[in-house]
CSV table of C-alpha atoms in Angstrom, one decimal:
chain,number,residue,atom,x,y,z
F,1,UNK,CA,-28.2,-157.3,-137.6
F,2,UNK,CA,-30.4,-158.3,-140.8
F,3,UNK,CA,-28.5,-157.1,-143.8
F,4,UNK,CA,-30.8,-158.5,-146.8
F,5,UNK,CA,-33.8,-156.6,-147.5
F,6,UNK,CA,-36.5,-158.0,-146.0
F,7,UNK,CA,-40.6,-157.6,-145.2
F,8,UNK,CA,-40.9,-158.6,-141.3
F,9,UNK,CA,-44.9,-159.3,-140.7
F,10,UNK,CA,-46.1,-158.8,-137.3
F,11,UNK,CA,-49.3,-160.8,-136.9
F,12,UNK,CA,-52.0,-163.6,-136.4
F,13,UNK,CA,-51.5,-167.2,-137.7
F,14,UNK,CA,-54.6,-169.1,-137.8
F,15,UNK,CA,-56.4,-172.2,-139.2
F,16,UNK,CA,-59.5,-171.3,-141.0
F,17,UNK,CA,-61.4,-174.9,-140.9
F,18,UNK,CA,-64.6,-174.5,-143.8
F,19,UNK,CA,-67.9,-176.6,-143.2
F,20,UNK,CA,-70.0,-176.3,-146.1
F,21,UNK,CA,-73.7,-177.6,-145.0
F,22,UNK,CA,-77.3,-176.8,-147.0
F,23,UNK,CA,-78.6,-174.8,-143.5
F,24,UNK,CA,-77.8,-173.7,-140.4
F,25,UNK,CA,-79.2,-176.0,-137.7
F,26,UNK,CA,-81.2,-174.3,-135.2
F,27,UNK,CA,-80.9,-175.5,-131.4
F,28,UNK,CA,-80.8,-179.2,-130.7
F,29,UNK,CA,-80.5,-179.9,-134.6
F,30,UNK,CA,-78.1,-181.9,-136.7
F,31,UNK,CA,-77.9,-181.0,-140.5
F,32,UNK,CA,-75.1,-182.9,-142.5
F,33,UNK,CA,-72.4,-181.4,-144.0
F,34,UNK,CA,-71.2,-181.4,-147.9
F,35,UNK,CA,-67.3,-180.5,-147.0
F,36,UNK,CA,-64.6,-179.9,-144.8
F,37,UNK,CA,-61.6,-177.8,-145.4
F,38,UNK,CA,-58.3,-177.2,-143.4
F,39,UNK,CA,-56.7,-173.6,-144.6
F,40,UNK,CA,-54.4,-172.3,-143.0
F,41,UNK,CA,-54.7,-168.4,-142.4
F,42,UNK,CA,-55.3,-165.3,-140.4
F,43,UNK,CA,-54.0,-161.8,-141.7
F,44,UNK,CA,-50.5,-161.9,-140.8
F,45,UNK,CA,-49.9,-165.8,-142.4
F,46,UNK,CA,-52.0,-164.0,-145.6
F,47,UNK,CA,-49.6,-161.0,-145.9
F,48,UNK,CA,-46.8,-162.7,-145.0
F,49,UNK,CA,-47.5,-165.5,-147.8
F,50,UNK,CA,-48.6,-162.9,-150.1
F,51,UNK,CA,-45.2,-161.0,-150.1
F,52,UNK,CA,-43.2,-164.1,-150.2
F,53,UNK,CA,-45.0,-165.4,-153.9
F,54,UNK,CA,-43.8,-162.2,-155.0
F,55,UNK,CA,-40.6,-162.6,-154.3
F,56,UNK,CA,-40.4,-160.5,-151.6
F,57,UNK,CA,-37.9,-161.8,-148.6
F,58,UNK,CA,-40.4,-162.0,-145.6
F,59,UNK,CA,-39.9,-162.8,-141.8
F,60,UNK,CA,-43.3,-163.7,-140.1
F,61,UNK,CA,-43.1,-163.0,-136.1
F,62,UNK,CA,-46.7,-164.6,-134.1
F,63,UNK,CA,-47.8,-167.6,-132.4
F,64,UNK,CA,-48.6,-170.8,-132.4
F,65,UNK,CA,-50.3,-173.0,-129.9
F,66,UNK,CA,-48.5,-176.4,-128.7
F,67,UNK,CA,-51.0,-178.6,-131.0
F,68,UNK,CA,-51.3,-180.1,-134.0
F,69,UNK,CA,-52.8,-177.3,-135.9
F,70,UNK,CA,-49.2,-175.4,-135.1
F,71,UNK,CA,-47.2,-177.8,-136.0
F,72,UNK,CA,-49.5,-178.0,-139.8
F,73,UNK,CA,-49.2,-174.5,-139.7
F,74,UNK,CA,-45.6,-174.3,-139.4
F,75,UNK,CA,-45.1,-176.8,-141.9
F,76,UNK,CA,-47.1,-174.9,-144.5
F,77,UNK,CA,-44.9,-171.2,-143.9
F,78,UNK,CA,-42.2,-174.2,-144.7
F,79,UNK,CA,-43.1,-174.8,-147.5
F,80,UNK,CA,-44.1,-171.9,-148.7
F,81,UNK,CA,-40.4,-170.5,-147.9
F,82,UNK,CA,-41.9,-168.2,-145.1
F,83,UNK,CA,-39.1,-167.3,-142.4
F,84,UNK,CA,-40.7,-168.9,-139.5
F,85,UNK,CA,-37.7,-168.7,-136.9
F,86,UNK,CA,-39.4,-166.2,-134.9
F,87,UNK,CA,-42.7,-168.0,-134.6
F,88,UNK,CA,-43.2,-168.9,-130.5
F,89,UNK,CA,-45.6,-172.1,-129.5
F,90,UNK,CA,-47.3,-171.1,-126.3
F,91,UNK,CA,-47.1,-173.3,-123.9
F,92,UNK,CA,-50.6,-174.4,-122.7
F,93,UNK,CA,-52.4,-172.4,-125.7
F,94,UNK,CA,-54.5,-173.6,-128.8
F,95,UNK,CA,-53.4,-172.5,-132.3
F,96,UNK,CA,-55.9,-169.8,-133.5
F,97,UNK,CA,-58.3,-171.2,-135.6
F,98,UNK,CA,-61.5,-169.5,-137.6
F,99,UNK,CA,-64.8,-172.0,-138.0
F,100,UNK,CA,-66.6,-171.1,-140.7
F,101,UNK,CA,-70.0,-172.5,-142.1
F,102,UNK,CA,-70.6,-171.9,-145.6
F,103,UNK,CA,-74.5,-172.5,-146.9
F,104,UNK,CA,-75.0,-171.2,-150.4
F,105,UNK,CA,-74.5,-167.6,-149.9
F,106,UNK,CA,-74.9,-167.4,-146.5
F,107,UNK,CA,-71.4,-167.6,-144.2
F,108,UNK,CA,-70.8,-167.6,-139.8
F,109,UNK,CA,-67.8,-167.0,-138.0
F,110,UNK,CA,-66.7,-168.5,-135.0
F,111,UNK,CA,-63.5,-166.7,-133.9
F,112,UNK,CA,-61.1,-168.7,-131.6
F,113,UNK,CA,-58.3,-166.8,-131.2
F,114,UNK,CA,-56.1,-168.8,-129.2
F,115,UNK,CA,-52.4,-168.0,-129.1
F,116,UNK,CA,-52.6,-164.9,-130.9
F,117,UNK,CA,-54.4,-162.8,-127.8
F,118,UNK,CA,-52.7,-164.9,-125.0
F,119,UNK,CA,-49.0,-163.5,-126.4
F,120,UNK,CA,-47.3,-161.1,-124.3
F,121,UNK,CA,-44.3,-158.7,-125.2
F,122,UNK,CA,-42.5,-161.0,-122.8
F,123,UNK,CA,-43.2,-163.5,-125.5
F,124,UNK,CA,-41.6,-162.0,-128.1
F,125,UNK,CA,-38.3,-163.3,-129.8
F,126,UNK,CA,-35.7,-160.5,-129.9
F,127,UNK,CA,-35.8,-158.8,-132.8
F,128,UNK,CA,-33.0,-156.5,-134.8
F,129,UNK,CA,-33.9,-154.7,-137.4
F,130,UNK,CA,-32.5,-152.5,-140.2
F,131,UNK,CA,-33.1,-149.5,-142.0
F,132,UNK,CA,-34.2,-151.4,-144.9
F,133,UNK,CA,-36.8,-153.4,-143.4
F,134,UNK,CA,-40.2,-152.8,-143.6
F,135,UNK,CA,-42.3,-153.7,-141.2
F,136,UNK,CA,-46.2,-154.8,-141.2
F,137,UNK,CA,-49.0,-155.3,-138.6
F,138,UNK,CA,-52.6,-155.5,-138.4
F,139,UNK,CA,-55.1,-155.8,-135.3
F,140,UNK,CA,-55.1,-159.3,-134.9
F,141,UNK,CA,-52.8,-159.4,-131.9
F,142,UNK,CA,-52.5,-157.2,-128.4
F,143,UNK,CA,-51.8,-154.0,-129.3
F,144,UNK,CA,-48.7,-153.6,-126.8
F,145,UNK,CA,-46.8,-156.3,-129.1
F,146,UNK,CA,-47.2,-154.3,-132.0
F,147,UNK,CA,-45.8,-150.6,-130.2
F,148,UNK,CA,-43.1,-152.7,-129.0
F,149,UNK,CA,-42.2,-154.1,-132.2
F,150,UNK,CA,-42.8,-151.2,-134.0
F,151,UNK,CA,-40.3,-149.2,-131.5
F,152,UNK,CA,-37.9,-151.2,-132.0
F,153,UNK,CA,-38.2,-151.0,-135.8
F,154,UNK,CA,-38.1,-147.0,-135.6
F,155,UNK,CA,-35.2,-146.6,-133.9
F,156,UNK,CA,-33.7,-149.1,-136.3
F,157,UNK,CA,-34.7,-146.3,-139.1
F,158,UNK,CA,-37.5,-149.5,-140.4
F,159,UNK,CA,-40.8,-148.5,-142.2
F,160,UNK,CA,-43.9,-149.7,-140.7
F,161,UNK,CA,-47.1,-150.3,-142.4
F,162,UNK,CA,-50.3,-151.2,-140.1
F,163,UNK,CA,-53.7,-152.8,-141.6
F,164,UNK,CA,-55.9,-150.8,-139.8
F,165,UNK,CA,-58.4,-154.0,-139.5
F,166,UNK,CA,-60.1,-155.5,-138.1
F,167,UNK,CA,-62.3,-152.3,-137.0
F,168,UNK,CA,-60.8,-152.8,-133.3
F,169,UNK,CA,-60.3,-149.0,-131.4
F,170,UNK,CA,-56.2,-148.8,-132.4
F,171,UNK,CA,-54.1,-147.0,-130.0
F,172,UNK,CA,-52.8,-143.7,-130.1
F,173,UNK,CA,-48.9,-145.2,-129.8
F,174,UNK,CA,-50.0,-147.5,-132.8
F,175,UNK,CA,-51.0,-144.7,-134.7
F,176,UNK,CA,-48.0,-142.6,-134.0
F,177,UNK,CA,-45.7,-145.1,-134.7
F,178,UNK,CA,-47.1,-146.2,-138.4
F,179,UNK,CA,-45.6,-144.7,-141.0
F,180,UNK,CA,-47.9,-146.4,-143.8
F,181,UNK,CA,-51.8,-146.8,-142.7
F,182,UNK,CA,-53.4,-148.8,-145.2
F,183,UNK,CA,-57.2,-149.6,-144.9
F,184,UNK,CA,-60.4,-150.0,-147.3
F,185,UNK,CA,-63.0,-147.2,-147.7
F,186,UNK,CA,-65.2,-149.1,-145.6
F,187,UNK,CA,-62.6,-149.0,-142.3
F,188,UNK,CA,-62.1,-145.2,-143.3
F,189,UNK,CA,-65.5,-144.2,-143.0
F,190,UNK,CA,-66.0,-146.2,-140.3
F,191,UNK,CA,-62.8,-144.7,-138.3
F,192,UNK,CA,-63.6,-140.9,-139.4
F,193,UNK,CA,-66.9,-141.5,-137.5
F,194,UNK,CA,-69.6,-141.1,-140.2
F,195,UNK,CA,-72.4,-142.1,-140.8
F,196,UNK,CA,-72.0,-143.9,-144.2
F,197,UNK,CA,-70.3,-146.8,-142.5
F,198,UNK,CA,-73.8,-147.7,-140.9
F,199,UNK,CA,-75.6,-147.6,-143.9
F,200,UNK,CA,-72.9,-149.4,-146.1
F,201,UNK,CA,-73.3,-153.0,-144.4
F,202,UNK,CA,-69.5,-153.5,-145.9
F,203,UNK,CA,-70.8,-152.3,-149.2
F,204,UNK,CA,-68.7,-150.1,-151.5
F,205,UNK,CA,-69.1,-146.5,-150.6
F,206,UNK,CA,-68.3,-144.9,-153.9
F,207,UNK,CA,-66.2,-142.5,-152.3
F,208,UNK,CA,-64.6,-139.0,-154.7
F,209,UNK,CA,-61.2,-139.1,-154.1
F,210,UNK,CA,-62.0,-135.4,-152.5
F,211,UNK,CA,-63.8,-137.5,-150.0
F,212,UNK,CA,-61.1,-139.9,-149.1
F,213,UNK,CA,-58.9,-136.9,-148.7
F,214,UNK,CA,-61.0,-135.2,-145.6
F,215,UNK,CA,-61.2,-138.4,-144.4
F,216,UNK,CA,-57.6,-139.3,-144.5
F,217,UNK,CA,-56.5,-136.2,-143.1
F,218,UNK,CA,-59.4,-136.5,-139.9
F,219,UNK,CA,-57.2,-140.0,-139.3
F,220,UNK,CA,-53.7,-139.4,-139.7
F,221,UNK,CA,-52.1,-139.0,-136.5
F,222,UNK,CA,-48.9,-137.2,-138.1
F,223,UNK,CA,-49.2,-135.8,-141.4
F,224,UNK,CA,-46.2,-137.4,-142.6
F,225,UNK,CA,-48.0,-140.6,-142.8
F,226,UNK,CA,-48.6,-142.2,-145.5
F,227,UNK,CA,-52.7,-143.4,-146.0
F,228,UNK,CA,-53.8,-146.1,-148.6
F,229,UNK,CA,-57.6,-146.8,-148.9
F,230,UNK,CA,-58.4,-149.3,-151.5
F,231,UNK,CA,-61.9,-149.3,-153.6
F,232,UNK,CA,-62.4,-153.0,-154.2
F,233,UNK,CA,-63.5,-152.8,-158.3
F,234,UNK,CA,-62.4,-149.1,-159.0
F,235,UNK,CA,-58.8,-149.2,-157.5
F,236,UNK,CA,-56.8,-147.3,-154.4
F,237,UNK,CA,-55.9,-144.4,-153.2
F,238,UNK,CA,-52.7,-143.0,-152.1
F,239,UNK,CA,-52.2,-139.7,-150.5
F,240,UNK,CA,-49.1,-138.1,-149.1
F,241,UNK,CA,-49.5,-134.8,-146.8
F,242,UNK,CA,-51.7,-132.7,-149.7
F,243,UNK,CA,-51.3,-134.9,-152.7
F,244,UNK,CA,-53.4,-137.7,-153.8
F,245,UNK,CA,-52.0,-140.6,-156.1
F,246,UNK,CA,-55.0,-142.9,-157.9
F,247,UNK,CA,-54.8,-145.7,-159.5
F,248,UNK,CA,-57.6,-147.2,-161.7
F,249,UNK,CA,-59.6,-150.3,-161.2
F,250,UNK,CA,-58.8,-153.3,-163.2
F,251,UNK,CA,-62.0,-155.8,-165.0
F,252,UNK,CA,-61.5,-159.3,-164.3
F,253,UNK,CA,-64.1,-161.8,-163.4
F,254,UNK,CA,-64.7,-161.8,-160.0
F,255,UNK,CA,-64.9,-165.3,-158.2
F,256,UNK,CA,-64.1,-164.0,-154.8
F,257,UNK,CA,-62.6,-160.9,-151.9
F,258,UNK,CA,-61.0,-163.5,-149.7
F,259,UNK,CA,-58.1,-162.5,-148.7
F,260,UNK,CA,-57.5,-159.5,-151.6
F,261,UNK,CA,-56.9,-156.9,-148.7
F,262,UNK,CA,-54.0,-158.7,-147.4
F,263,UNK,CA,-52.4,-160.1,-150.9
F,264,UNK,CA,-52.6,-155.9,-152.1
F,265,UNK,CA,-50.6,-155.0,-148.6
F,266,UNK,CA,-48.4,-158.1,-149.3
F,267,UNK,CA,-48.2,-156.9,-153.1
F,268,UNK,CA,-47.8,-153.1,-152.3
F,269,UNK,CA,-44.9,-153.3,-149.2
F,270,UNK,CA,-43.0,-155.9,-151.9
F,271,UNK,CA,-42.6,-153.0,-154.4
F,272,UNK,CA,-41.7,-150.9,-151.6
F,273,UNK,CA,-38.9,-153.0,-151.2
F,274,UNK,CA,-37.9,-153.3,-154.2
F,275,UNK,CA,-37.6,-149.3,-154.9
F,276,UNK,CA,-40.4,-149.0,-156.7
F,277,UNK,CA,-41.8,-145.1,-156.8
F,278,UNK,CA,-44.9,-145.0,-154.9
F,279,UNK,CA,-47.7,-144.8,-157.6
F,280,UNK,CA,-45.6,-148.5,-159.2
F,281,UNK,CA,-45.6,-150.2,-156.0
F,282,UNK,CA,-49.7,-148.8,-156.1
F,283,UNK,CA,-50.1,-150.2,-159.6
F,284,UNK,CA,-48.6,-153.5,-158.4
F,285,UNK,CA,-50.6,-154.1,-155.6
F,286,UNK,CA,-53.7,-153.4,-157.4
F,287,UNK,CA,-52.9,-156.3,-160.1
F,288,UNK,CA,-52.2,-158.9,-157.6
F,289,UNK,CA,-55.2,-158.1,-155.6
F,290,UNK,CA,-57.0,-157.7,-159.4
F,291,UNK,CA,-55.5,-161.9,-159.8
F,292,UNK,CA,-56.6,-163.0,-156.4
F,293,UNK,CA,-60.4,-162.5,-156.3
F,294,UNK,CA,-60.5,-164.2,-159.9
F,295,UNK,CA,-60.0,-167.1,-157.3
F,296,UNK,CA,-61.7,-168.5,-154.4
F,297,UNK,CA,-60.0,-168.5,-151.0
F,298,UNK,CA,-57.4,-166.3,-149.4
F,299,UNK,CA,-53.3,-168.2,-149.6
F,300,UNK,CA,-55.4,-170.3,-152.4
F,301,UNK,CA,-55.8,-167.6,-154.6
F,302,UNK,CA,-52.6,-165.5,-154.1
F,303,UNK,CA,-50.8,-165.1,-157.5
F,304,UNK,CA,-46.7,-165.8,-157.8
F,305,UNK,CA,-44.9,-162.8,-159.6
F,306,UNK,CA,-44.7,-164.2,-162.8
F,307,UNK,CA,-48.4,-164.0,-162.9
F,308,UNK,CA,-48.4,-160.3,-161.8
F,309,UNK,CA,-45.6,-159.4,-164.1
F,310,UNK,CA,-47.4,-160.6,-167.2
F,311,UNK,CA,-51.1,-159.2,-166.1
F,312,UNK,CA,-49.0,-156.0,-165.7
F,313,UNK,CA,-47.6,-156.4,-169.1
F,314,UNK,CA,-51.0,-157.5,-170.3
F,315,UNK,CA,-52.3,-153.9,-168.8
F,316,UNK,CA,-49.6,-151.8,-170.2
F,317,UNK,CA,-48.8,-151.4,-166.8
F,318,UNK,CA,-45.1,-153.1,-166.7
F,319,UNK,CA,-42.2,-151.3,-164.5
C-alpha cells in the first residue's frame, strides 16, 4: 500500500510530431517543410508532468506501444522524475502519436491513437491506493479503464478528478464516480446542451458566474461533486453544492493555450495535495496556467514551482 502522498494520473501518452510548412498541399502535391519537432505529449503525459514540476509526487498509469517512440517517451517521464512503473508496452501496438501541420496561423490534426484505445482493463497493472491519493483522468483512453481505476481508488477512500475533455459522450459510471469535474466553459456549454457552444467556435463565452452555476448544477451527477470551469484570460470557477468560489484572471503576455488546461489541473490537484483550502489550491492553478501560455508549447511551457511561488508573491497571492 502507497503511504507517500501522491497524484496517480490515469491517461494518454503520446508523441505530438510538429511540421511547420508555408501551405497545405492539396491532392497529389508536395510543399516543403520549414521544421520538424518531436514532443512528447497527450493529456495524461501533460498533467502528469505538470504536477510533478510542482513538486507534486505523481504516478502516471497508460500505454506505450512496443516502438521507438515508447521507448523516447519513457525516457523523457525519466527524466523528468515521472513514476513510470505502471506504464504497459502493448505488444503489437504503435505509441500514440499526434501529426500536426503548422502554416502561419492555420493548424491540422491527425490523431493516431495507438496504444491508448487498444488498452483493456485486462491490461492494467494492479493498482493500490490510499486515502491520500488523488487520482486524475481525462477522455483520452476507454472509458471502462477509467471506472475500473476509479473503483478501485473509491473504495480506497482516493479523490478522483476527471478532465471532462476531449468533448467525447462520458459515461454515467464516470460521472458518478468523479469526485472533482474540471472542464472549460466551452466543454460546459457544450455538455449542458446549449446552443452557445455552436456559435462559440472554441471562443470564450463570457459566461456570469450565475450562468456557470445553472450550468454546473444541469451536469453534476451527484451534488457532492465538486465542478471547476476555467475562463481562459478572466480566471475559474469553483463551486461546491450552492456556493461559488472565483478567482480573478491574471495579465500576462500571451504567447500561447497549449497545454494550459492540463498544467491548471496539474497545478490545482498539487495544492490539493498539499492541504491547501480550496479557493488556494484555485489561486495556484490559475498562476501556473497564467506562466504557461506566456510560452509556446504544452511540457515546453510548464513552469517549476519556484516560478509559481514568486508570480504568486509577485501577485500578492502567496500561501
Amino acid at each position: 500500500m502507497a503511504s507517500k502522498k501522491r497524484i496517480v494520473v490515469v491517461g494518454n501518452i503520446n508523441m505530438d510530431i510538429v511540421v511547420e510548412a508555408d501551405a497545405v498541399p492539396g491532392v497529389g502535391e508536395y510543399v516543403y517543410g520549414s521544421a520538424l519537432r518531436f514532443i512528447p505529449g497527450g493529456n495524461g503525459l501533460n498533467q502528469a508532468v505538470a504536477a510533478t514540476r510542482l513538486n507534486g509526487y505523481v504516478q502516471l498509469v497508460g500505454f506505450v506501444g512496443d516502438d521507438g517512440i515508447g521507448k523516447e517517451l519513457l525516457w523523457f517521464l525519466h527524466d523528468e522524475d515521472v513514476g513510470t512503473d505502471d506504464i504497459r508496452a502493448l505488444k503489437g501496438a504503435h505509441s500514440g502519436s499526434v501529426l500536426f501541420l503548422m502554416t502561419g496561423k492555420v493548424e491540422r490534426h491527425v490523431v493516431l491513437p495507438g496504444s491508448n484505445l487498444k488498452a483493456k482493463v485486462t491490461d492494467l497493472p494492479y493498482l493500490e491506493f490510499s486515502p491520500s491519493d488523488i487520482v486524475i483522468s481525462q477522455l483520452t483512453i476507454p472509458q471502462e479503464l477509467i471506472a475500473h481505476v476509479f473503483e478501485r481508488a473509491k473504495r480506497a477512500g482516493a479523490r478522483t478528478m476527471i478532465n471532462l475533455f476531449p468533448n467525447y459522450d462520458v459515461t454515467e459510471r464516470v460521472m458518478r464516480l468523479s469526485d472533482y469535474i474540471v472542464l472549460n466553459e466551452v466543454e460546459l456549454a457544450f455538455r449542458t446542451g446549449e446552443k452557445e457552444y455552436a456559435m462559440a467556435q472554441h471562443k470564450d463565452l463570457q459566461m456570469d458566474p450565475g450562468t456557470v452555476l445553472r450550468r454546473v448544477k444541469k451536469l453534476r451527477a451527484r451534488r457532492d461533486q465538486v465542478v471547476i470551469a476555467t475562463l481562459a484570460d478572466r480566471g475559474a470557477i469553483g463551486v461546491i453544492g450552492d456556493r461559488l468560489t472565483a478567482v480573478d484572471g491574471i495579465k500576462v503576455r500571451f504567447a500561447d493555450a497549449t497545454g494550459a488546461g492540463d498544467c491548471f489541473l496539474g497545478a490545482f490537484a498539487t495544492g490539493l495535495l498539499e492541504g491547501r483550502q480550496f479557493k488556494s489550491a484555485l489561486e495556484f492553478a490559475n498562476a501556473a496556467a497564467a506562466l504557461s501560455v506566456q510560452k509556446v508549447g504544452a511540457t515546453t511551457s510548464f513552469p517549476r514551482r519556484s516560478e509559481v511561488d514568486a508570480f504568486l508573491k509577485r501577485q500578492g497571492r502567496a500561501r
